[in-house]
Every structure is written in C-alpha cells, then in structure tokens.
mmCIF file with all atom_site columns, C-alpha atoms in Angstrom:
data_model
loop_
_atom_site.group_PDB
_atom_site.id
_atom_site.type_symbol
_atom_site.label_atom_id
_atom_site.label_alt_id
_atom_site.label_comp_id
_atom_site.label_asym_id
_atom_site.label_entity_id
_atom_site.label_seq_id
_atom_site.pdbx_PDB_ins_code
_atom_site.Cartn_x
_atom_site.Cartn_y
_atom_site.Cartn_z
_atom_site.occupancy
_atom_site.B_iso_or_equiv
_atom_site.pdbx_formal_charge
_atom_site.auth_seq_id
_atom_site.auth_comp_id
_atom_site.auth_asym_id
_atom_site.auth_atom_id
_atom_site.pdbx_PDB_model_num
ATOM 1   C CA . MET A 1 1   ? 106.179 89.796  137.587 1.00 0.00 ? 88  MET A CA 1
ATOM 2   C CA . SER A 1 2   ? 107.475 92.747  135.546 1.00 0.00 ? 89  SER A CA 1
ATOM 3   C CA . ALA A 1 3   ? 107.089 92.935  131.916 1.00 0.00 ? 90  ALA A CA 1
ATOM 4   C CA . PRO A 1 4   ? 110.476 91.946  130.153 1.00 0.00 ? 91  PRO A CA 1
ATOM 5   C CA . THR A 1 5   ? 112.489 95.045  129.134 1.00 0.00 ? 92  THR A CA 1
ATOM 6   C CA . HIS A 1 6   ? 113.808 95.685  125.422 1.00 0.00 ? 93  HIS A CA 1
ATOM 7   C CA . PRO A 1 7   ? 117.077 97.446  124.480 1.00 0.00 ? 94  PRO A CA 1
ATOM 8   C CA . PRO A 1 8   ? 116.194 100.939 123.514 1.00 0.00 ? 95  PRO A CA 1
ATOM 9   C CA . LEU A 1 9   ? 115.209 101.558 119.976 1.00 0.00 ? 96  LEU A CA 1
ATOM 10  C CA . VAL A 1 10  ? 117.009 104.093 117.471 1.00 0.00 ? 97  VAL A CA 1
ATOM 11  C CA . LEU A 1 11  ? 115.305 105.231 114.589 1.00 0.00 ? 98  LEU A CA 1
ATOM 12  C CA . ALA A 1 12  ? 117.633 106.347 112.090 1.00 0.00 ? 99  ALA A CA 1
ATOM 13  C CA . SER A 1 13  ? 115.474 108.519 109.967 1.00 0.00 ? 100 SER A CA 1
ATOM 14  C CA . ALA A 1 14  ? 113.981 112.061 110.056 1.00 0.00 ? 101 ALA A CA 1
ATOM 15  C CA . SER A 1 15  ? 110.834 110.555 108.052 1.00 0.00 ? 102 SER A CA 1
ATOM 16  C CA . PRO A 1 16  ? 107.654 111.795 110.110 1.00 0.00 ? 103 PRO A CA 1
ATOM 17  C CA . ARG A 1 17  ? 105.923 108.716 108.376 1.00 0.00 ? 104 ARG A CA 1
ATOM 18  C CA . ARG A 1 18  ? 108.170 106.063 109.328 1.00 0.00 ? 105 ARG A CA 1
ATOM 19  C CA . LEU A 1 19  ? 107.740 107.479 112.985 1.00 0.00 ? 106 LEU A CA 1
ATOM 20  C CA . ASP A 1 20  ? 104.079 107.576 112.736 1.00 0.00 ? 107 ASP A CA 1
ATOM 21  C CA . LEU A 1 21  ? 103.821 103.901 111.332 1.00 0.00 ? 108 LEU A CA 1
ATOM 22  C CA . LEU A 1 22  ? 106.079 102.681 114.300 1.00 0.00 ? 109 LEU A CA 1
ATOM 23  C CA . ARG A 1 23  ? 103.668 104.451 116.692 1.00 0.00 ? 110 ARG A CA 1
ATOM 24  C CA . GLN A 1 24  ? 100.966 102.897 114.889 1.00 0.00 ? 111 GLN A CA 1
ATOM 25  C CA . VAL A 1 25  ? 101.837 99.289  116.104 1.00 0.00 ? 112 VAL A CA 1
ATOM 26  C CA . GLY A 1 26  ? 103.096 100.546 119.517 1.00 0.00 ? 113 GLY A CA 1
ATOM 27  C CA . LEU A 1 27  ? 106.834 101.075 118.834 1.00 0.00 ? 114 LEU A CA 1
ATOM 28  C CA . GLU A 1 28  ? 108.237 104.409 120.466 1.00 0.00 ? 115 GLU A CA 1
ATOM 29  C CA . PRO A 1 29  ? 111.855 104.937 119.502 1.00 0.00 ? 116 PRO A CA 1
ATOM 30  C CA . ALA A 1 30  ? 113.997 105.951 122.241 1.00 0.00 ? 117 ALA A CA 1
ATOM 31  C CA . ALA A 1 31  ? 115.875 108.184 120.052 1.00 0.00 ? 118 ALA A CA 1
ATOM 32  C CA . ILE A 1 32  ? 115.864 109.612 116.585 1.00 0.00 ? 119 ILE A CA 1
ATOM 33  C CA . ASP A 1 33  ? 119.238 110.123 114.928 1.00 0.00 ? 120 ASP A CA 1
ATOM 34  C CA . PRO A 1 34  ? 118.830 110.505 110.902 1.00 0.00 ? 121 PRO A CA 1
ATOM 35  C CA . ALA A 1 35  ? 121.811 109.426 108.898 1.00 0.00 ? 122 ALA A CA 1
ATOM 36  C CA . ASP A 1 36  ? 123.660 112.111 106.741 1.00 0.00 ? 123 ASP A CA 1
ATOM 37  C CA . ILE A 1 37  ? 124.653 110.072 103.780 1.00 0.00 ? 124 ILE A CA 1
ATOM 38  C CA . ASP A 1 38  ? 125.114 110.468 99.994  1.00 0.00 ? 125 ASP A CA 1
ATOM 39  C CA . GLU A 1 39  ? 122.012 108.932 98.410  1.00 0.00 ? 126 GLU A CA 1
ATOM 40  C CA . THR A 1 40  ? 122.898 109.461 95.022  1.00 0.00 ? 127 THR A CA 1
ATOM 41  C CA . PRO A 1 41  ? 122.546 106.140 93.033  1.00 0.00 ? 128 PRO A CA 1
ATOM 42  C CA . ALA A 1 42  ? 125.496 104.636 91.500  1.00 0.00 ? 129 ALA A CA 1
ATOM 43  C CA . SER A 1 43  ? 125.890 104.195 87.885  1.00 0.00 ? 130 SER A CA 1
ATOM 44  C CA . ARG A 1 44  ? 123.708 101.787 86.409  1.00 0.00 ? 131 ARG A CA 1
ATOM 45  C CA . GLU A 1 45  ? 122.561 100.806 90.008  1.00 0.00 ? 132 GLU A CA 1
ATOM 46  C CA . LEU A 1 46  ? 119.323 98.589  89.764  1.00 0.00 ? 133 LEU A CA 1
ATOM 47  C CA . PRO A 1 47  ? 116.656 99.850  92.071  1.00 0.00 ? 134 PRO A CA 1
ATOM 48  C CA . ARG A 1 48  ? 116.329 96.732  94.469  1.00 0.00 ? 135 ARG A CA 1
ATOM 49  C CA . ALA A 1 49  ? 120.187 96.915  94.930  1.00 0.00 ? 136 ALA A CA 1
ATOM 50  C CA . TYR A 1 50  ? 119.923 100.573 95.656  1.00 0.00 ? 137 TYR A CA 1
ATOM 51  C CA . ALA A 1 51  ? 117.156 100.337 98.203  1.00 0.00 ? 138 ALA A CA 1
ATOM 52  C CA . LEU A 1 52  ? 119.167 97.799  99.976  1.00 0.00 ? 139 LEU A CA 1
ATOM 53  C CA . ARG A 1 53  ? 122.337 99.599  99.913  1.00 0.00 ? 140 ARG A CA 1
ATOM 54  C CA . MET A 1 54  ? 120.876 102.660 101.156 1.00 0.00 ? 141 MET A CA 1
ATOM 55  C CA . ALA A 1 55  ? 119.343 100.955 104.218 1.00 0.00 ? 142 ALA A CA 1
ATOM 56  C CA . ARG A 1 56  ? 122.445 99.333  105.164 1.00 0.00 ? 143 ARG A CA 1
ATOM 57  C CA . ALA A 1 57  ? 124.302 102.722 104.516 1.00 0.00 ? 144 ALA A CA 1
ATOM 58  C CA . LYS A 1 58  ? 122.170 104.550 106.889 1.00 0.00 ? 145 LYS A CA 1
ATOM 59  C CA . LEU A 1 59  ? 122.644 101.883 109.441 1.00 0.00 ? 146 LEU A CA 1
ATOM 60  C CA . ALA A 1 60  ? 126.269 101.616 109.168 1.00 0.00 ? 147 ALA A CA 1
ATOM 61  C CA . ALA A 1 61  ? 126.312 105.160 109.520 1.00 0.00 ? 148 ALA A CA 1
ATOM 62  C CA . VAL A 1 62  ? 124.087 105.522 112.973 1.00 0.00 ? 149 VAL A CA 1
ATOM 63  C CA . ALA A 1 63  ? 124.530 102.136 114.696 1.00 0.00 ? 150 ALA A CA 1
ATOM 64  C CA . PRO A 1 64  ? 128.216 102.914 115.984 1.00 0.00 ? 151 PRO A CA 1
ATOM 65  C CA . ARG A 1 65  ? 126.769 105.957 117.863 1.00 0.00 ? 152 ARG A CA 1
ATOM 66  C CA . HIS A 1 66  ? 124.364 103.827 119.815 1.00 0.00 ? 153 HIS A CA 1
ATOM 67  C CA . ALA A 1 67  ? 126.131 100.777 121.564 1.00 0.00 ? 154 ALA A CA 1
ATOM 68  C CA . GLY A 1 68  ? 123.687 98.648  123.325 1.00 0.00 ? 155 GLY A CA 1
ATOM 69  C CA . SER A 1 69  ? 120.744 99.908  121.194 1.00 0.00 ? 156 SER A CA 1
ATOM 70  C CA . ILE A 1 70  ? 118.548 98.406  118.391 1.00 0.00 ? 157 ILE A CA 1
ATOM 71  C CA . VAL A 1 71  ? 118.861 100.796 115.318 1.00 0.00 ? 158 VAL A CA 1
ATOM 72  C CA . LEU A 1 72  ? 116.486 100.743 112.449 1.00 0.00 ? 159 LEU A CA 1
ATOM 73  C CA . ALA A 1 73  ? 117.312 102.236 109.222 1.00 0.00 ? 160 ALA A CA 1
ATOM 74  C CA . ALA A 1 74  ? 114.907 102.045 105.963 1.00 0.00 ? 161 ALA A CA 1
ATOM 75  C CA . ASP A 1 75  ? 114.822 103.358 102.461 1.00 0.00 ? 162 ASP A CA 1
ATOM 76  C CA . SER A 1 76  ? 112.062 103.835 100.316 1.00 0.00 ? 163 SER A CA 1
ATOM 77  C CA . VAL A 1 77  ? 112.528 103.590 96.274  1.00 0.00 ? 164 VAL A CA 1
ATOM 78  C CA . VAL A 1 78  ? 109.902 104.079 93.492  1.00 0.00 ? 165 VAL A CA 1
ATOM 79  C CA . ALA A 1 79  ? 110.925 102.425 90.377  1.00 0.00 ? 166 ALA A CA 1
ATOM 80  C CA . CYS A 1 80  ? 109.282 102.277 87.208  1.00 0.00 ? 167 CYS A CA 1
ATOM 81  C CA . GLY A 1 81  ? 111.062 99.419  85.269  1.00 0.00 ? 168 GLY A CA 1
ATOM 82  C CA . ARG A 1 82  ? 114.988 99.924  85.913  1.00 0.00 ? 169 ARG A CA 1
ATOM 83  C CA . ARG A 1 83  ? 114.518 103.670 86.548  1.00 0.00 ? 170 ARG A CA 1
ATOM 84  C CA . ILE A 1 84  ? 114.725 104.939 90.101  1.00 0.00 ? 171 ILE A CA 1
ATOM 85  C CA . LEU A 1 85  ? 112.549 108.032 90.418  1.00 0.00 ? 172 LEU A CA 1
ATOM 86  C CA . PRO A 1 86  ? 113.673 111.053 92.478  1.00 0.00 ? 173 PRO A CA 1
ATOM 87  C CA . LYS A 1 87  ? 112.454 112.019 95.773  1.00 0.00 ? 174 LYS A CA 1
ATOM 88  C CA . ALA A 1 88  ? 110.656 115.034 94.156  1.00 0.00 ? 175 ALA A CA 1
ATOM 89  C CA . GLU A 1 89  ? 111.863 118.390 95.078  1.00 0.00 ? 176 GLU A CA 1
ATOM 90  C CA . THR A 1 90  ? 110.385 120.853 92.608  1.00 0.00 ? 177 THR A CA 1
ATOM 91  C CA . GLU A 1 91  ? 107.022 120.855 90.654  1.00 0.00 ? 178 GLU A CA 1
ATOM 92  C CA . GLU A 1 92  ? 109.032 119.935 87.566  1.00 0.00 ? 179 GLU A CA 1
ATOM 93  C CA . GLU A 1 93  ? 110.252 116.731 88.984  1.00 0.00 ? 180 GLU A CA 1
ATOM 94  C CA . ALA A 1 94  ? 107.049 116.010 90.669  1.00 0.00 ? 181 ALA A CA 1
ATOM 95  C CA . ARG A 1 95  ? 104.985 116.532 87.245  1.00 0.00 ? 182 ARG A CA 1
ATOM 96  C CA . ALA A 1 96  ? 107.801 114.237 85.481  1.00 0.00 ? 183 ALA A CA 1
ATOM 97  C CA . CYS A 1 97  ? 107.020 111.586 88.044  1.00 0.00 ? 184 CYS A CA 1
ATOM 98  C CA . LEU A 1 98  ? 103.234 111.637 87.804  1.00 0.00 ? 185 LEU A CA 1
ATOM 99  C CA . ALA A 1 99  ? 103.634 111.670 83.844  1.00 0.00 ? 186 ALA A CA 1
ATOM 100 C CA . LEU A 1 100 ? 105.811 108.585 84.078  1.00 0.00 ? 187 LEU A CA 1
ATOM 101 C CA . LEU A 1 101 ? 103.469 106.908 86.414  1.00 0.00 ? 188 LEU A CA 1
ATOM 102 C CA . SER A 1 102 ? 100.211 107.685 85.034  1.00 0.00 ? 189 SER A CA 1
ATOM 103 C CA . GLY A 1 103 ? 98.178  104.533 83.733  1.00 0.00 ? 190 GLY A CA 1
ATOM 104 C CA . ARG A 1 104 ? 100.893 102.088 84.500  1.00 0.00 ? 191 ARG A CA 1
ATOM 105 C CA . ARG A 1 105 ? 102.128 100.016 87.126  1.00 0.00 ? 192 ARG A CA 1
ATOM 106 C CA . HIS A 1 106 ? 105.353 100.784 89.236  1.00 0.00 ? 193 HIS A CA 1
ATOM 107 C CA . ARG A 1 107 ? 107.298 99.121  92.215  1.00 0.00 ? 194 ARG A CA 1
ATOM 108 C CA . VAL A 1 108 ? 107.977 100.412 95.488  1.00 0.00 ? 195 VAL A CA 1
ATOM 109 C CA . LEU A 1 109 ? 110.946 99.127  97.188  1.00 0.00 ? 196 LEU A CA 1
ATOM 110 C CA . GLY A 1 110 ? 111.637 98.937  100.956 1.00 0.00 ? 197 GLY A CA 1
ATOM 111 C CA . GLY A 1 111 ? 114.973 98.269  102.176 1.00 0.00 ? 198 GLY A CA 1
ATOM 112 C CA . VAL A 1 112 ? 114.893 97.722  106.029 1.00 0.00 ? 199 VAL A CA 1
ATOM 113 C CA . ALA A 1 113 ? 118.206 97.085  108.156 1.00 0.00 ? 200 ALA A CA 1
ATOM 114 C CA . VAL A 1 114 ? 118.362 96.445  111.844 1.00 0.00 ? 201 VAL A CA 1
ATOM 115 C CA . ALA A 1 115 ? 121.469 96.534  114.090 1.00 0.00 ? 202 ALA A CA 1
ATOM 116 C CA . SER A 1 116 ? 120.977 94.189  117.316 1.00 0.00 ? 203 SER A CA 1
ATOM 117 C CA . PRO A 1 117 ? 122.854 95.454  120.465 1.00 0.00 ? 204 PRO A CA 1
ATOM 118 C CA . ASP A 1 118 ? 125.276 92.633  119.826 1.00 0.00 ? 205 ASP A CA 1
ATOM 119 C CA . GLU A 1 119 ? 126.107 94.288  116.278 1.00 0.00 ? 206 GLU A CA 1
ATOM 120 C CA . LYS A 1 120 ? 124.423 91.720  114.018 1.00 0.00 ? 207 LYS A CA 1
ATOM 121 C CA . VAL A 1 121 ? 122.965 93.199  111.108 1.00 0.00 ? 208 VAL A CA 1
ATOM 122 C CA . ARG A 1 122 ? 119.661 91.707  109.421 1.00 0.00 ? 209 ARG A CA 1
ATOM 123 C CA . THR A 1 123 ? 118.030 93.066  106.522 1.00 0.00 ? 210 THR A CA 1
ATOM 124 C CA . ARG A 1 124 ? 115.179 92.804  104.268 1.00 0.00 ? 211 ARG A CA 1
ATOM 125 C CA . LEU A 1 125 ? 113.755 94.053  100.883 1.00 0.00 ? 212 LEU A CA 1
ATOM 126 C CA . VAL A 1 126 ? 109.970 94.420  100.404 1.00 0.00 ? 213 VAL A CA 1
ATOM 127 C CA . GLU A 1 127 ? 108.400 95.053  97.194  1.00 0.00 ? 214 GLU A CA 1
ATOM 128 C CA . THR A 1 128 ? 104.764 96.413  96.626  1.00 0.00 ? 215 THR A CA 1
ATOM 129 C CA . VAL A 1 129 ? 103.354 96.836  93.017  1.00 0.00 ? 216 VAL A CA 1
ATOM 130 C CA . VAL A 1 130 ? 101.166 99.854  92.547  1.00 0.00 ? 217 VAL A CA 1
ATOM 131 C CA . ARG A 1 131 ? 98.958  100.992 89.359  1.00 0.00 ? 218 ARG A CA 1
ATOM 132 C CA . PHE A 1 132 ? 97.988  104.420 88.868  1.00 0.00 ? 219 PHE A CA 1
ATOM 133 C CA . ARG A 1 133 ? 94.774  105.158 86.792  1.00 0.00 ? 220 ARG A CA 1
ATOM 134 C CA . ARG A 1 134 ? 95.475  107.370 83.891  1.00 0.00 ? 221 ARG A CA 1
ATOM 135 C CA . LEU A 1 135 ? 95.922  111.006 85.092  1.00 0.00 ? 222 LEU A CA 1
ATOM 136 C CA . GLU A 1 136 ? 94.445  113.764 83.472  1.00 0.00 ? 223 GLU A CA 1
ATOM 137 C CA . PRO A 1 137 ? 95.960  117.123 83.403  1.00 0.00 ? 224 PRO A CA 1
ATOM 138 C CA . GLY A 1 138 ? 93.445  118.586 86.239  1.00 0.00 ? 225 GLY A CA 1
ATOM 139 C CA . ASP A 1 139 ? 94.437  115.779 88.432  1.00 0.00 ? 226 ASP A CA 1
ATOM 140 C CA . VAL A 1 140 ? 97.992  116.662 88.196  1.00 0.00 ? 227 VAL A CA 1
ATOM 141 C CA . ALA A 1 141 ? 97.778  120.222 88.335  1.00 0.00 ? 228 ALA A CA 1
ATOM 142 C CA . ASP A 1 142 ? 95.323  119.712 91.621  1.00 0.00 ? 229 ASP A CA 1
ATOM 143 C CA . TYR A 1 143 ? 98.149  117.377 93.335  1.00 0.00 ? 230 TYR A CA 1
ATOM 144 C CA . LEU A 1 144 ? 100.851 119.846 92.375  1.00 0.00 ? 231 LEU A CA 1
ATOM 145 C CA . ARG A 1 145 ? 99.056  122.419 94.172  1.00 0.00 ? 232 ARG A CA 1
ATOM 146 C CA . CYS A 1 146 ? 98.446  120.648 97.249  1.00 0.00 ? 233 CYS A CA 1
ATOM 147 C CA . GLY A 1 147 ? 102.007 120.126 97.870  1.00 0.00 ? 234 GLY A CA 1
ATOM 148 C CA . GLU A 1 148 ? 102.072 116.627 99.358  1.00 0.00 ? 235 GLU A CA 1
ATOM 149 C CA . TRP A 1 149 ? 104.430 115.696 96.708  1.00 0.00 ? 236 TRP A CA 1
ATOM 150 C CA . ARG A 1 150 ? 107.467 117.615 98.024  1.00 0.00 ? 237 ARG A CA 1
ATOM 151 C CA . GLY A 1 151 ? 110.344 115.296 99.155  1.00 0.00 ? 238 GLY A CA 1
ATOM 152 C CA . LYS A 1 152 ? 108.552 112.135 98.494  1.00 0.00 ? 239 LYS A CA 1
ATOM 153 C CA . ALA A 1 153 ? 109.947 109.346 96.458  1.00 0.00 ? 240 ALA A CA 1
ATOM 154 C CA . GLY A 1 154 ? 108.144 109.126 92.988  1.00 0.00 ? 241 GLY A CA 1
ATOM 155 C CA . GLY A 1 155 ? 106.512 112.349 93.705  1.00 0.00 ? 242 GLY A CA 1
ATOM 156 C CA . TYR A 1 156 ? 103.393 111.249 95.897  1.00 0.00 ? 243 TYR A CA 1
ATOM 157 C CA . ALA A 1 157 ? 102.174 110.272 99.203  1.00 0.00 ? 244 ALA A CA 1
ATOM 158 C CA . ILE A 1 158 ? 99.886  107.130 99.069  1.00 0.00 ? 245 ILE A CA 1
ATOM 159 C CA . GLN A 1 159 ? 98.354  108.304 102.626 1.00 0.00 ? 246 GLN A CA 1
ATOM 160 C CA . GLY A 1 160 ? 97.128  111.420 101.075 1.00 0.00 ? 247 GLY A CA 1
ATOM 161 C CA . ARG A 1 161 ? 95.269  112.599 98.112  1.00 0.00 ? 248 ARG A CA 1
ATOM 162 C CA . ALA A 1 162 ? 97.423  110.465 96.007  1.00 0.00 ? 249 ALA A CA 1
ATOM 163 C CA . ALA A 1 163 ? 95.222  107.449 97.016  1.00 0.00 ? 250 ALA A CA 1
ATOM 164 C CA . LEU A 1 164 ? 92.756  108.516 94.584  1.00 0.00 ? 251 LEU A CA 1
ATOM 165 C CA . PHE A 1 165 ? 95.328  107.718 91.928  1.00 0.00 ? 252 PHE A CA 1
ATOM 166 C CA . VAL A 1 166 ? 95.677  103.923 93.243  1.00 0.00 ? 253 VAL A CA 1
ATOM 167 C CA . ALA A 1 167 ? 93.829  101.721 90.900  1.00 0.00 ? 254 ALA A CA 1
ATOM 168 C CA . PHE A 1 168 ? 95.740  98.416  92.090  1.00 0.00 ? 255 PHE A CA 1
ATOM 169 C CA . LEU A 1 169 ? 98.113  97.539  94.864  1.00 0.00 ? 256 LEU A CA 1
ATOM 170 C CA . SER A 1 170 ? 99.776  94.389  95.775  1.00 0.00 ? 257 SER A CA 1
ATOM 171 C CA . GLY A 1 171 ? 101.945 93.732  98.665  1.00 0.00 ? 258 GLY A CA 1
ATOM 172 C CA . SER A 1 172 ? 102.526 95.957  101.669 1.00 0.00 ? 259 SER A CA 1
ATOM 173 C CA . TYR A 1 173 ? 100.474 99.182  101.881 1.00 0.00 ? 260 TYR A CA 1
ATOM 174 C CA . SER A 1 174 ? 102.831 100.388 104.846 1.00 0.00 ? 261 SER A CA 1
ATOM 175 C CA . ASN A 1 175 ? 105.535 99.817  102.665 1.00 0.00 ? 262 ASN A CA 1
ATOM 176 C CA . VAL A 1 176 ? 104.440 102.723 100.132 1.00 0.00 ? 263 VAL A CA 1
ATOM 177 C CA . VAL A 1 177 ? 103.759 104.917 103.123 1.00 0.00 ? 264 VAL A CA 1
ATOM 178 C CA . GLY A 1 178 ? 107.417 104.326 104.077 1.00 0.00 ? 265 GLY A CA 1
ATOM 179 C CA . LEU A 1 179 ? 107.984 101.279 106.344 1.00 0.00 ? 266 LEU A CA 1
ATOM 180 C CA . PRO A 1 180 ? 106.676 97.759  105.655 1.00 0.00 ? 267 PRO A CA 1
ATOM 181 C CA . LEU A 1 181 ? 105.740 96.894  109.111 1.00 0.00 ? 268 LEU A CA 1
ATOM 182 C CA . PHE A 1 182 ? 105.081 93.219  109.115 1.00 0.00 ? 269 PHE A CA 1
ATOM 183 C CA . GLU A 1 183 ? 108.690 92.622  107.842 1.00 0.00 ? 270 GLU A CA 1
ATOM 184 C CA . THR A 1 184 ? 109.953 95.275  110.196 1.00 0.00 ? 271 THR A CA 1
ATOM 185 C CA . ALA A 1 185 ? 108.166 94.022  113.300 1.00 0.00 ? 272 ALA A CA 1
ATOM 186 C CA . ALA A 1 186 ? 109.817 90.336  112.454 1.00 0.00 ? 273 ALA A CA 1
ATOM 187 C CA . LEU A 1 187 ? 113.388 92.059  112.045 1.00 0.00 ? 274 LEU A CA 1
ATOM 188 C CA . LEU A 1 188 ? 112.678 93.906  115.533 1.00 0.00 ? 275 LEU A CA 1
ATOM 189 C CA . ARG A 1 189 ? 111.699 90.681  117.463 1.00 0.00 ? 276 ARG A CA 1
ATOM 190 C CA . ALA A 1 190 ? 114.754 88.788  115.926 1.00 0.00 ? 277 ALA A CA 1
ATOM 191 C CA . ALA A 1 191 ? 116.977 91.477  117.483 1.00 0.00 ? 278 ALA A CA 1
ATOM 192 C CA . GLY A 1 192 ? 115.122 91.250  120.723 1.00 0.00 ? 279 GLY A CA 1
ATOM 193 C CA . GLY A 1 193 ? 113.322 94.647  120.259 1.00 0.00 ? 280 GLY A CA 1
ATOM 194 C CA . ALA A 1 194 ? 109.903 94.397  119.502 1.00 0.00 ? 281 ALA A CA 1
ATOM 195 C CA . PRO A 1 195 ? 107.032 92.845  121.769 1.00 0.00 ? 282 PRO A CA 1
ATOM 196 C CA . ARG A 1 196 ? 105.606 89.470  120.299 1.00 0.00 ? 283 ARG A CA 1
#
C-alpha cells in the first residue's frame, strides 16, 4: 500500500531559518516563494496585531500564485512592552536593540498563516517570553563583531552566540528562531499537508 500523498507545500519566506526548521521535522517545501510586501508597522499598531497582519499579508500575496498547494507564511516580531523592535540592518540599530533588551524580559511573537488547497486560511499567534541577562559593553561589542544580528528581529539570533544572553525562556524555542514548529505542524495537518 502506497503512502498517502499530500498537496505540495509552498513556503512564502526567504528565511533560511524557517526552511531549516521545516527540514528539521521532515518537511521539505516543493517551492519557496517569498512575499514582497511593505512590512512597515501601522501607526500605533500593537505587536500582536502586527505579527498576525504580516503573516496574513504574506500569505495573501503568495497563495494566489499556487493553486492546489498548501502555502505557509510567517512573521516574527520582537516586542519590548508595546514597542516593535526592528529587523536590525545597521550596527546602530542592533546596538539600540541590545541595550533595550539587556537585563529585561521581552516577547517574541510568531504569526503563522496557512492556506489549504480549498483556499481556507488558518492562523495562529504564538508568544514566547525571553529574558536577557544584563549585557556588559564587551558582550555587545563582541556580538556586533560576529555579525549574526544582521537582518534579525530585535538584533539577535538565539540559535547563535546570543544563546549566551538568555537567562530565561518560557514558551516555544523554535518560535524565537523563526517558526513555532508545534503550532505550524498543527496548522499544516489541518490543511491536509503534514504527516501525522
């Protein structure tokens, strides 16, 4: 008896971390089709609403190009209180993020959106709480030199050297890396796409 076939999976993201996480649990997208959308937060938009809006917007941009497929989109937001931290592109941005996160808790919000072949959309918002130890100037200087912060929400990558900064974590670790695997797998199963 042959194994059941699933509709092809399309990942609406260029993030190598999301692809690595899917592969870690045995899921190989048939295609990678990043969404090209404006990711500017709306005026006074709160982090939770922003994370879900971005995931839905990425899905809406990509899903129409892939009829008959399951399309997965996601967005990761690092929030300190009501403040949405940027995806750091300069050392100055990364330094400002690390200064804000030093010695305090923050939240990583993962918005996930999945469209099934029948065009039904399912979404989840996953929240992980992270606390950094107090960072010394040398910690920040060393981290900026390594370059792992570039393009990362909140100016750090937990799966790299920033792991040394994490004093406490509550919730999904993979969410902080870039994709909450447990919740994503549940959405894909509901859409008919992930092995049980």
